[in-house]
mmCIF file of C-alpha atoms and ligand atoms in Angstrom:
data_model
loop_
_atom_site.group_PDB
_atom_site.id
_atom_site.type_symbol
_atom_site.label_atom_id
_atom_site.label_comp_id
_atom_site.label_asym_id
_atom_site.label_seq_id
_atom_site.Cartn_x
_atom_site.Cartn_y
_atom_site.Cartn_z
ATOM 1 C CA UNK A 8 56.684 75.276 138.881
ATOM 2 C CA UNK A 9 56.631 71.894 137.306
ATOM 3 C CA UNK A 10 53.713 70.231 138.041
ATOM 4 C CA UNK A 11 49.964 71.388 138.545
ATOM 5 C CA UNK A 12 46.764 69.303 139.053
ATOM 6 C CA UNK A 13 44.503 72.726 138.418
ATOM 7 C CA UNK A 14 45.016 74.467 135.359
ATOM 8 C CA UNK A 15 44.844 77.906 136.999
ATOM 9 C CA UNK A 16 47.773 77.133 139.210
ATOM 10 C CA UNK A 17 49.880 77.769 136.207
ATOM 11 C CA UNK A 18 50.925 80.914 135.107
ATOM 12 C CA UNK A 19 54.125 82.311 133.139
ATOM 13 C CA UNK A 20 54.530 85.519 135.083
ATOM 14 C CA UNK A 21 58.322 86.481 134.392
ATOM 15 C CA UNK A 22 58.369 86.949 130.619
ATOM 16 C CA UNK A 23 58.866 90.281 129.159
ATOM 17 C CA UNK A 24 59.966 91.259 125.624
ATOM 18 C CA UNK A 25 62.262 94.106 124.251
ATOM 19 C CA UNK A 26 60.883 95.685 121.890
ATOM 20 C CA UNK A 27 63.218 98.094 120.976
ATOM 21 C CA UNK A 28 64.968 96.214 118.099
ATOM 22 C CA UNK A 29 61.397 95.767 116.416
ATOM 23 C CA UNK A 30 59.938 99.336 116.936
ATOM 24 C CA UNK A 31 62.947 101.564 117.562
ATOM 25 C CA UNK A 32 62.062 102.384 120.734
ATOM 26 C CA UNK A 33 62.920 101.370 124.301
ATOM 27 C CA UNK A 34 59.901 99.334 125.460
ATOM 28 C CA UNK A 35 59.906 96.072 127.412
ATOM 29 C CA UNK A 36 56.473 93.867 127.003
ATOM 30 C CA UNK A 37 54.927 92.023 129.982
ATOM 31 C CA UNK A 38 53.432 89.041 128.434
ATOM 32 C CA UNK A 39 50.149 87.907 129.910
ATOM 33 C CA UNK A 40 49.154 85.341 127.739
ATOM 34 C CA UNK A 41 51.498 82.172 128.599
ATOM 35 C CA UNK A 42 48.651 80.062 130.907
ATOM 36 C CA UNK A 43 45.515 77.484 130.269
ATOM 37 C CA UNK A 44 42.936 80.541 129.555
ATOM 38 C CA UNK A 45 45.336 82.818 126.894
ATOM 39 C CA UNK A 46 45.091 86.023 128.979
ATOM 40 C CA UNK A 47 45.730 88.447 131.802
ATOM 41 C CA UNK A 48 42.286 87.752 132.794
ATOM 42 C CA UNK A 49 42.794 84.426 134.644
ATOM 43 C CA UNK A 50 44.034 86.395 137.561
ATOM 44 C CA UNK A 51 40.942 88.412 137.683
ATOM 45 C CA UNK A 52 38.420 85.217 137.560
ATOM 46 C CA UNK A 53 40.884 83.333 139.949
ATOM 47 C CA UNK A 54 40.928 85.978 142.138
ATOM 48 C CA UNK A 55 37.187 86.671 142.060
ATOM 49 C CA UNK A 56 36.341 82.712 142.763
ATOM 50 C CA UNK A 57 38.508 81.772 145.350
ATOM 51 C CA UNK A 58 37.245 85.486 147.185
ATOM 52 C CA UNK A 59 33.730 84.090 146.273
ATOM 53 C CA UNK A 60 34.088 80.409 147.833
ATOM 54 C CA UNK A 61 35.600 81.944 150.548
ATOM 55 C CA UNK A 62 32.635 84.056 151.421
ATOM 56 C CA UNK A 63 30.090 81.314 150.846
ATOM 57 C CA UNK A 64 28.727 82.808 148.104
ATOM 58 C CA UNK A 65 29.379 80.295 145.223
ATOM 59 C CA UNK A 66 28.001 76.618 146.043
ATOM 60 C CA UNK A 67 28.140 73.459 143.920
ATOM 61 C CA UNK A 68 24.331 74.409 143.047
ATOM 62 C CA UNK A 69 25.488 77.993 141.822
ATOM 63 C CA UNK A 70 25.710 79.164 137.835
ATOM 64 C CA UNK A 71 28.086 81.179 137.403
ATOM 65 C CA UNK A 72 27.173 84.622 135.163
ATOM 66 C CA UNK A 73 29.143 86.836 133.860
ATOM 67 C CA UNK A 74 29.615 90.000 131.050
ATOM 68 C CA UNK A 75 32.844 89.204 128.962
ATOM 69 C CA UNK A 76 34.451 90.427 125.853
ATOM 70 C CA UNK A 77 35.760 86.703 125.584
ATOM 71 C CA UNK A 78 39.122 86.493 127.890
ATOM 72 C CA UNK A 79 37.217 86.391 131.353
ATOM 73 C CA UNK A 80 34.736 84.138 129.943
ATOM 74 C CA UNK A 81 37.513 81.826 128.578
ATOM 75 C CA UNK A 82 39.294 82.057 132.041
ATOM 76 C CA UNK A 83 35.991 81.485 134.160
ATOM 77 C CA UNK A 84 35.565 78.643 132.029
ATOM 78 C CA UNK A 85 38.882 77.000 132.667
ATOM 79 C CA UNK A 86 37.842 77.395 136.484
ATOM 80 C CA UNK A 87 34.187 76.262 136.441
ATOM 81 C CA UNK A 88 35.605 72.906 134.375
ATOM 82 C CA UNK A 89 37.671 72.213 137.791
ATOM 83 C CA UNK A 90 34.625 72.825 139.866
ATOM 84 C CA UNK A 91 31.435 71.519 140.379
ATOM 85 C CA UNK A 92 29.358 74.858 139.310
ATOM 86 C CA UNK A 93 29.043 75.708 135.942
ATOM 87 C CA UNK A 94 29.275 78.470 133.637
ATOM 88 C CA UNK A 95 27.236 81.273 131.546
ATOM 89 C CA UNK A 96 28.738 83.749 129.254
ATOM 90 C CA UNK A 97 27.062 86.816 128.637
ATOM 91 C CA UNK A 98 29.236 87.903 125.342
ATOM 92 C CA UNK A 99 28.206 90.154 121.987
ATOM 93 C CA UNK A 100 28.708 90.449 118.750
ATOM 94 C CA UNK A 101 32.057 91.801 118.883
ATOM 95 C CA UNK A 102 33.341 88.627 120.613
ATOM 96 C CA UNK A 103 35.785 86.326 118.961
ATOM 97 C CA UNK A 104 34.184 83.270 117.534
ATOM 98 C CA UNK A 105 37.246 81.521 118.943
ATOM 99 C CA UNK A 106 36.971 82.954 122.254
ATOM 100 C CA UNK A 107 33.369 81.633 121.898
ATOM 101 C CA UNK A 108 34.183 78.215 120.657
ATOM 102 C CA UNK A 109 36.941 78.063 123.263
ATOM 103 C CA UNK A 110 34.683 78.580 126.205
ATOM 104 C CA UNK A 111 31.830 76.113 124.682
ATOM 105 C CA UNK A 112 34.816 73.398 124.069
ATOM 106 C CA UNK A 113 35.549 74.190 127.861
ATOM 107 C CA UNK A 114 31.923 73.323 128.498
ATOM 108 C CA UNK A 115 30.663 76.193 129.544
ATOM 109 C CA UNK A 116 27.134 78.230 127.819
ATOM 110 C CA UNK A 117 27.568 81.627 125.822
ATOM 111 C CA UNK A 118 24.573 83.552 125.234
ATOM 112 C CA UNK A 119 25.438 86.662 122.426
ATOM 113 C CA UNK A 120 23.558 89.717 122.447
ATOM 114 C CA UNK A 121 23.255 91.078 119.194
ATOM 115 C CA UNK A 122 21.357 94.554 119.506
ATOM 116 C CA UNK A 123 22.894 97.154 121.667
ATOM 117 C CA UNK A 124 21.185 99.637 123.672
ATOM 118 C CA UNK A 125 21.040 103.116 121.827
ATOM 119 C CA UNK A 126 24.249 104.909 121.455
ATOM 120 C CA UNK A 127 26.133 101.768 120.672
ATOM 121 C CA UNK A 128 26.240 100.631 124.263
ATOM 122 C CA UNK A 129 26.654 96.747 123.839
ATOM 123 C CA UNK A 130 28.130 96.673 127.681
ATOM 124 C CA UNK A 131 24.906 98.111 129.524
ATOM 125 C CA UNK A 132 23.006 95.619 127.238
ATOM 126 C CA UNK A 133 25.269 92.429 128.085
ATOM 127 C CA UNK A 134 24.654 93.885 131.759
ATOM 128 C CA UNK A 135 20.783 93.869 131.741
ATOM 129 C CA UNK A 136 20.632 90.779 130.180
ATOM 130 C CA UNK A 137 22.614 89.322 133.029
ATOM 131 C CA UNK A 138 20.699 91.183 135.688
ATOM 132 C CA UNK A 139 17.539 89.678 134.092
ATOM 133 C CA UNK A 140 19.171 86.013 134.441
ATOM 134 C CA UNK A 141 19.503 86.624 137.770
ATOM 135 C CA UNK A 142 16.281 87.821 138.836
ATOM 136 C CA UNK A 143 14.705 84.597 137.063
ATOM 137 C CA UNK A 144 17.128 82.371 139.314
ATOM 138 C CA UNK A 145 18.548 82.386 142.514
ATOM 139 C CA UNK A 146 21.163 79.760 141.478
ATOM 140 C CA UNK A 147 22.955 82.229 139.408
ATOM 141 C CA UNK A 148 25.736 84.091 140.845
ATOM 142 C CA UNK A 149 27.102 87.004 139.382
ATOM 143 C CA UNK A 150 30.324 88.088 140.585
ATOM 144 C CA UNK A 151 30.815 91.576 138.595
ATOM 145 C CA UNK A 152 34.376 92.171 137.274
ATOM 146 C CA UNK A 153 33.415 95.604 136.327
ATOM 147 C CA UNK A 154 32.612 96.725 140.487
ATOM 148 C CA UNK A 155 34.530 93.811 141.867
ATOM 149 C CA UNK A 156 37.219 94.959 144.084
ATOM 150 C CA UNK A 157 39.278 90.762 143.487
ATOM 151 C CA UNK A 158 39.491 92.075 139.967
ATOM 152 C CA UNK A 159 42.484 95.080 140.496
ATOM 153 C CA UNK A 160 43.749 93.074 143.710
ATOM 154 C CA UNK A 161 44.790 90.460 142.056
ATOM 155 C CA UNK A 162 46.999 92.427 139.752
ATOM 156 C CA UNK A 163 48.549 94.337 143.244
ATOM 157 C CA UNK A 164 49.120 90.712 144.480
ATOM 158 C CA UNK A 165 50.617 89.597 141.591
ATOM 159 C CA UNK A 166 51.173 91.683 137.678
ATOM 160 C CA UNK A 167 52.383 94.435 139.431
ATOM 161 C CA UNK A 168 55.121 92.931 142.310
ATOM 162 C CA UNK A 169 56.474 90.728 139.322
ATOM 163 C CA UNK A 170 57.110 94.000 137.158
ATOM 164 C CA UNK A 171 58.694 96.060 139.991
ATOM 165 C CA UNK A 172 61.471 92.474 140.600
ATOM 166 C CA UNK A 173 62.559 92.687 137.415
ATOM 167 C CA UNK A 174 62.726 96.612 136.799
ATOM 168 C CA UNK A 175 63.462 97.920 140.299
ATOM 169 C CA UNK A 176 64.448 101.395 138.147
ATOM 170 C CA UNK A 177 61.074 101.348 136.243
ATOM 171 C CA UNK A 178 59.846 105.092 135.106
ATOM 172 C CA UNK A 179 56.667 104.183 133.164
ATOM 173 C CA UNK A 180 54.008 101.760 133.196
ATOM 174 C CA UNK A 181 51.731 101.701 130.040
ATOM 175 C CA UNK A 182 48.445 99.657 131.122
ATOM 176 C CA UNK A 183 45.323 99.593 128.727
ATOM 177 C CA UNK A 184 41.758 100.079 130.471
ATOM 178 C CA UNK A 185 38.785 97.722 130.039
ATOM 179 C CA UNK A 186 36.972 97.088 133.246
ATOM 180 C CA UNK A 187 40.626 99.171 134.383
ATOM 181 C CA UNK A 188 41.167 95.869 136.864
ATOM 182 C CA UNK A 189 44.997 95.864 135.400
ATOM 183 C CA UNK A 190 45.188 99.358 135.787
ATOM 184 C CA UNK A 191 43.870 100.268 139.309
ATOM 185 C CA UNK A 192 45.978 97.214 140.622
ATOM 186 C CA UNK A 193 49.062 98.123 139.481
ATOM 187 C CA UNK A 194 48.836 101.930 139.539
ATOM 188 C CA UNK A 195 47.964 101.308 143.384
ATOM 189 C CA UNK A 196 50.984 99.107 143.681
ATOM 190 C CA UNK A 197 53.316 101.386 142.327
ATOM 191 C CA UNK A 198 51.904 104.781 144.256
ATOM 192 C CA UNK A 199 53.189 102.672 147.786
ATOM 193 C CA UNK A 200 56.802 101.904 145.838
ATOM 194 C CA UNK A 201 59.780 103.106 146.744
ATOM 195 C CA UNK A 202 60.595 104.658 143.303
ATOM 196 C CA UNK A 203 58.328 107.075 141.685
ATOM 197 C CA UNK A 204 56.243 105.281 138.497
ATOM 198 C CA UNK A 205 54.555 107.033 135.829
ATOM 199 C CA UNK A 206 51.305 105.419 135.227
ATOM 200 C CA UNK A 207 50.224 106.053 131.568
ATOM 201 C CA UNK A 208 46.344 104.747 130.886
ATOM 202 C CA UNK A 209 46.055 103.294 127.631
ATOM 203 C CA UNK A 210 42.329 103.383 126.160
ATOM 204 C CA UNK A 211 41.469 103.437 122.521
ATOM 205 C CA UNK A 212 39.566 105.858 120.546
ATOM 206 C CA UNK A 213 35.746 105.412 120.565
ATOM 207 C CA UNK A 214 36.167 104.394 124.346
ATOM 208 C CA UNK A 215 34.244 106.754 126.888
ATOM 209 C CA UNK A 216 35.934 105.452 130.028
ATOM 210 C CA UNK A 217 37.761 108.760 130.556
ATOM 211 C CA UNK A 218 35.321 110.745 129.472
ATOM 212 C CA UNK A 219 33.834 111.644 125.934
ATOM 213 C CA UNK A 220 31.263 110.101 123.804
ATOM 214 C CA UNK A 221 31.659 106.397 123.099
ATOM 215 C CA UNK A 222 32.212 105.291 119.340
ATOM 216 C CA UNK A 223 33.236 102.615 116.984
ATOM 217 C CA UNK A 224 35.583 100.471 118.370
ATOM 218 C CA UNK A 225 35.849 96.883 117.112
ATOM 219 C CA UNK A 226 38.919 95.339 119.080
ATOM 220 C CA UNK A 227 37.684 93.461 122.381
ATOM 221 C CA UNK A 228 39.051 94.064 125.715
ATOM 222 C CA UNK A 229 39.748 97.709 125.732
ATOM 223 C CA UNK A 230 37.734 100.534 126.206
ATOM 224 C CA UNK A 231 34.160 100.963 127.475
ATOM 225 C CA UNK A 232 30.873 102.748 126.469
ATOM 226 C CA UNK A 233 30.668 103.652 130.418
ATOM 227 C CA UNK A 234 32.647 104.969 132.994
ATOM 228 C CA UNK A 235 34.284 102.019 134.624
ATOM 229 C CA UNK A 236 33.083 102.009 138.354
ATOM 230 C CA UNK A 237 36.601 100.539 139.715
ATOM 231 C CA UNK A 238 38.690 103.628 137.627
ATOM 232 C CA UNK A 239 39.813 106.084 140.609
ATOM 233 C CA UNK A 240 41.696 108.822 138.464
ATOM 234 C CA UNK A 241 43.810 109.603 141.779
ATOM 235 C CA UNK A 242 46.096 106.922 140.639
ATOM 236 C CA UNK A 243 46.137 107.492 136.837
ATOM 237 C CA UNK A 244 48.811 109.931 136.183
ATOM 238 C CA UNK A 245 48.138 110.359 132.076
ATOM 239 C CA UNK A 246 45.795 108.856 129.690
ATOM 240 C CA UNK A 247 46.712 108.187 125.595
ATOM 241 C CA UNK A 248 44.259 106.812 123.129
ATOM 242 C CA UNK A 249 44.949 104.351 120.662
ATOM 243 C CA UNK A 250 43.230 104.844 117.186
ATOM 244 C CA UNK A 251 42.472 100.648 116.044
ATOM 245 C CA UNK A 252 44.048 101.667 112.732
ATOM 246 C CA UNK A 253 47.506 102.249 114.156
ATOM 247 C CA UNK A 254 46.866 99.434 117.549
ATOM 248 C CA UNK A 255 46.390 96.805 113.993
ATOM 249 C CA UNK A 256 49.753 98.212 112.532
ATOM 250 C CA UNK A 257 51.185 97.767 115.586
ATOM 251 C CA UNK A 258 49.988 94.116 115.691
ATOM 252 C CA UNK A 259 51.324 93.408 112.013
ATOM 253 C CA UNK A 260 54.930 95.216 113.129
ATOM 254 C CA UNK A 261 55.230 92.729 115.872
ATOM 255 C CA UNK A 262 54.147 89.557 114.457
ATOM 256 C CA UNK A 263 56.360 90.818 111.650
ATOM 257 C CA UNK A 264 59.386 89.454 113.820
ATOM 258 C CA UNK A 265 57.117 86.553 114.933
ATOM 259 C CA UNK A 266 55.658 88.443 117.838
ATOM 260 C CA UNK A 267 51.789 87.134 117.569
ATOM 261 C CA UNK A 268 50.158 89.220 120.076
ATOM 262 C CA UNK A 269 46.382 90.352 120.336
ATOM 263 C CA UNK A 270 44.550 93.312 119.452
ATOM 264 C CA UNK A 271 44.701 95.214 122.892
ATOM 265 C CA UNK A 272 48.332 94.843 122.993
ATOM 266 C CA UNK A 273 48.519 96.631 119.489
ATOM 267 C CA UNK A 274 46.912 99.240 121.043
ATOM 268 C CA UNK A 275 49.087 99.261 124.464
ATOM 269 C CA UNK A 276 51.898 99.739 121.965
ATOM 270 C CA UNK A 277 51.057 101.918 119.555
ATOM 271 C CA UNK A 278 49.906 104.588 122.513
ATOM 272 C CA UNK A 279 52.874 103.996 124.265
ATOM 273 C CA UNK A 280 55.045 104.247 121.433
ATOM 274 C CA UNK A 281 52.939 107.700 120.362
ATOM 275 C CA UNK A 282 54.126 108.174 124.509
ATOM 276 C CA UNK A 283 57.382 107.894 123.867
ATOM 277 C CA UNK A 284 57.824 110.175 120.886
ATOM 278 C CA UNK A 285 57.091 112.577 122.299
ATOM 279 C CA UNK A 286 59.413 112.454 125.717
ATOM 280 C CA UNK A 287 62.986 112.078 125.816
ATOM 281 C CA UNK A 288 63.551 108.596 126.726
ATOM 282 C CA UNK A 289 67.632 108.586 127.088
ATOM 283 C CA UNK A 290 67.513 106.224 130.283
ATOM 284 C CA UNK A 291 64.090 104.917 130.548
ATOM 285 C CA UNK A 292 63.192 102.514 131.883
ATOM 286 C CA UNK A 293 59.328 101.778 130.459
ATOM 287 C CA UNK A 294 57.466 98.577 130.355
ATOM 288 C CA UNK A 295 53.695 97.808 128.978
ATOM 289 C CA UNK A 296 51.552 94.995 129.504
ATOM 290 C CA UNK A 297 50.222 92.224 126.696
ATOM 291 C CA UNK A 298 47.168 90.693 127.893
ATOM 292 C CA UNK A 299 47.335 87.905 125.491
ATOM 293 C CA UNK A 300 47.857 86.451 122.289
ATOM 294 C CA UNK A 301 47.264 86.930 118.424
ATOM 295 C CA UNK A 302 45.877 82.756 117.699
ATOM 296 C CA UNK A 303 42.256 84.484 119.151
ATOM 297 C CA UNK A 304 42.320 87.077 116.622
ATOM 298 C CA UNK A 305 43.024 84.960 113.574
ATOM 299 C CA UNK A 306 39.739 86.050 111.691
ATOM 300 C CA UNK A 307 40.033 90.027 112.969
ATOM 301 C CA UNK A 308 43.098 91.781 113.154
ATOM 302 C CA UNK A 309 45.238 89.213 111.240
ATOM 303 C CA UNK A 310 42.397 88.598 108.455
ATOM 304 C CA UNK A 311 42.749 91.106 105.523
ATOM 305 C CA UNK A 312 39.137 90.888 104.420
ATOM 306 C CA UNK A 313 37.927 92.453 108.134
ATOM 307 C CA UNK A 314 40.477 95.111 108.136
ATOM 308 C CA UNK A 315 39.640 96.418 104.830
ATOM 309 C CA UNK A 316 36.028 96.141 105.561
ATOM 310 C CA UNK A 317 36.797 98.026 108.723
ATOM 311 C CA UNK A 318 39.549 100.050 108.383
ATOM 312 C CA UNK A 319 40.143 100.449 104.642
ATOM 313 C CA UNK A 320 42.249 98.383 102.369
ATOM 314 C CA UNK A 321 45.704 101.028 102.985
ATOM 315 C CA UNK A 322 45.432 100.240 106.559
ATOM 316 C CA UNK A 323 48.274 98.470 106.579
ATOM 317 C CA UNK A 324 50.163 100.497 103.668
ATOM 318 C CA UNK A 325 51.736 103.023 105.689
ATOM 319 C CA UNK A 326 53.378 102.677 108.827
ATOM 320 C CA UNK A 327 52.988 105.505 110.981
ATOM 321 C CA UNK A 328 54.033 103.927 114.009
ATOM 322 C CA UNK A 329 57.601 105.026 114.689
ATOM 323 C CA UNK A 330 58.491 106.557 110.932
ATOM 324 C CA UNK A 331 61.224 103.997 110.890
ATOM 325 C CA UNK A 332 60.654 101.078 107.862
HETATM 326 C C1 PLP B 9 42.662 91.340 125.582
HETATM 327 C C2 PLP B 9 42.344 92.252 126.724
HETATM 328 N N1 PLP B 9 43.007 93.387 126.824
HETATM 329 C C3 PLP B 9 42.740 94.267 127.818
HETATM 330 C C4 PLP B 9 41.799 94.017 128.752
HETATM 331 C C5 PLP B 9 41.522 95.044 129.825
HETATM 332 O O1 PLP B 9 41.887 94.622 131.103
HETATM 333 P P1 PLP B 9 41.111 95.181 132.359
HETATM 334 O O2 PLP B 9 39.727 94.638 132.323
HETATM 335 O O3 PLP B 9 41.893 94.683 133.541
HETATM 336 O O4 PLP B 9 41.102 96.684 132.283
HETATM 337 C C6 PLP B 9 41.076 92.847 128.670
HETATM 338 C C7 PLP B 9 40.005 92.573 129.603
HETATM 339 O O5 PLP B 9 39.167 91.713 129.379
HETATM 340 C C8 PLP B 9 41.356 91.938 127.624
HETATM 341 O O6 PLP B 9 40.674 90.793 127.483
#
């Protein structure tokens, strides 16, 4: 594809990268990040609009709302900027300033909640505060990535088919879990394939989506405080968690060999790498996906005053990724 007039008609979805050479392990990484929004996520906001114009719901008058960690915001803002509705972020604290920027630049609103509800749970407040916009207005429109059924479709329609063409012999499938959209797609696709997949669920410590009491976690897009109501377990054959210490290692190891990828794909990697260490992988075949890019986390993961303040200043002193310097 040469030529688009819609920036969400582009999308590079044929790129992997072996990372074996890098981290000593055989690991091919799907890499989400190569259209207009930076991430995985346009397919989940394209997915959810077109399913949303189709059914009437979303008019020129509407206003869009939604909860975002930054990458659906930044993709429903590279949408609304083609349309005639516009846009509201409901974001927090935790939110990349550049995802931020990026979706104001795009011209859309971002409002920032700044005081979770008790226990830490920054989601439930994002969500109230969007339910409340949308009781004061009937022009907003709220299409819910966390229940919306578009959101894991689009990755059955599309993340999942373009993995199976270019490993027909694929054993493993490493897929991190935020509103488990990615997940649920894929691990539906590849229950109805002709080959047996292992479906390994990557969330990070502090995450409460499979179960567990939620706690610290700093790096946006994975994990939840809740229970994500799209995760059906039937599907999800193991789970790992990712402690952020090791998912930022993994992050430095990659961009080490100019690999800039963001903070959820540290994670994806350093669980699947803790994964592999522990199987015997003579002949495997095992792919994970990157949801975006490292540019967005500039002033987090690749910022040595916020990991020290976070994480301590030897968190990137000793590599405990694959024990191989
Ligand atoms: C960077 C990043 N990684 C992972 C995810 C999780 O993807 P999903 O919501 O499909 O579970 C997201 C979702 O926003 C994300 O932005």
């Amino acid at each position: 594809m040469g030529v688009v007039s819609v920036p969400q008609d582009f999308n590079e979805e044929e790129l992997f990268v072996d990372v074996r050479p890098i981290l000593g392990r055989p690991l091919f990484l799907k890499c989400e990040g190569f259209n207009f929004a930076g991430s995985i996520k346009l397919k989940a906001a394209t997915a959810m609009v077109r399913a949303a114009e189709r059914d009437g719901v979303l008019t020129p008058r509407s206003v869009l709302v939604e909860s975002s960690s930054g990458n659906l915001g930044v993709a429903l803002s590279v949408i609304a900027a083609t349309a005639a509705y516009r846009f509201l972020c409901v974001t927090d604290s935790r939110c990349n300033l550049s995802a931020r920027r990026l979706m104001e630049a795009l011209g859309s609103q971002v409002h920032v909640i700044t005081k979770p509800k008790p226990g830490g749970d920054f989601l439930g407040a994002r969500i109230d505060h969007v339910r409340a916009l949308c009781a004061s207005d009937d022009r907003y429109v709220w299409l819910d990535q966390y229940t919306n059924p578009e959101n894991w479709r689009a990755h059955c329609r599309t993340t999942a088919p373009a993995i199976a063409r270019q490993f027909p012999r694929l054993d493993v499938l490493f897929v991190g879990a935020g509103t488990t959209g990615t997940l649920m797609g894929c691990a539906r696709y590849f229950r109805a394939w002709h080959r047996r997949v292992r479906v390994v669920a990557v969330d990070s410590v502090g995450s409460a989506i499979f179960g567990g009491a939620p706690g610290r976690r700093m790096i946006p897009g994975l994990g939840a405080s809740v229970r994500p109501p799209l995760l059906d377990e039937f599907y999800v054959d193991e789970v790992v968690r990712a402690d952020e210490a090791d998912a930022i290692r993994a992050c430095h190891r990659l961009a080490s060999s100019g690999f800039l990828f963001g903070g959820s794909t540290g994670s994806v990697v350093s669980g699947a790498m803790d994964w592999l260490s522990r199987h015997d992988t003579r002949g495997l075949t095992a792919v994970a996906i990157a949801p975006d890019l490292g540019e967005r986390y500039l002033d987090t993961v690749y910022q040595s005053n916020w990991l020290h303040d976070l994480y301590g200043p030897a968190v990137l002193g000793s590599d405990a990724l694959t024990g191989v310097q």
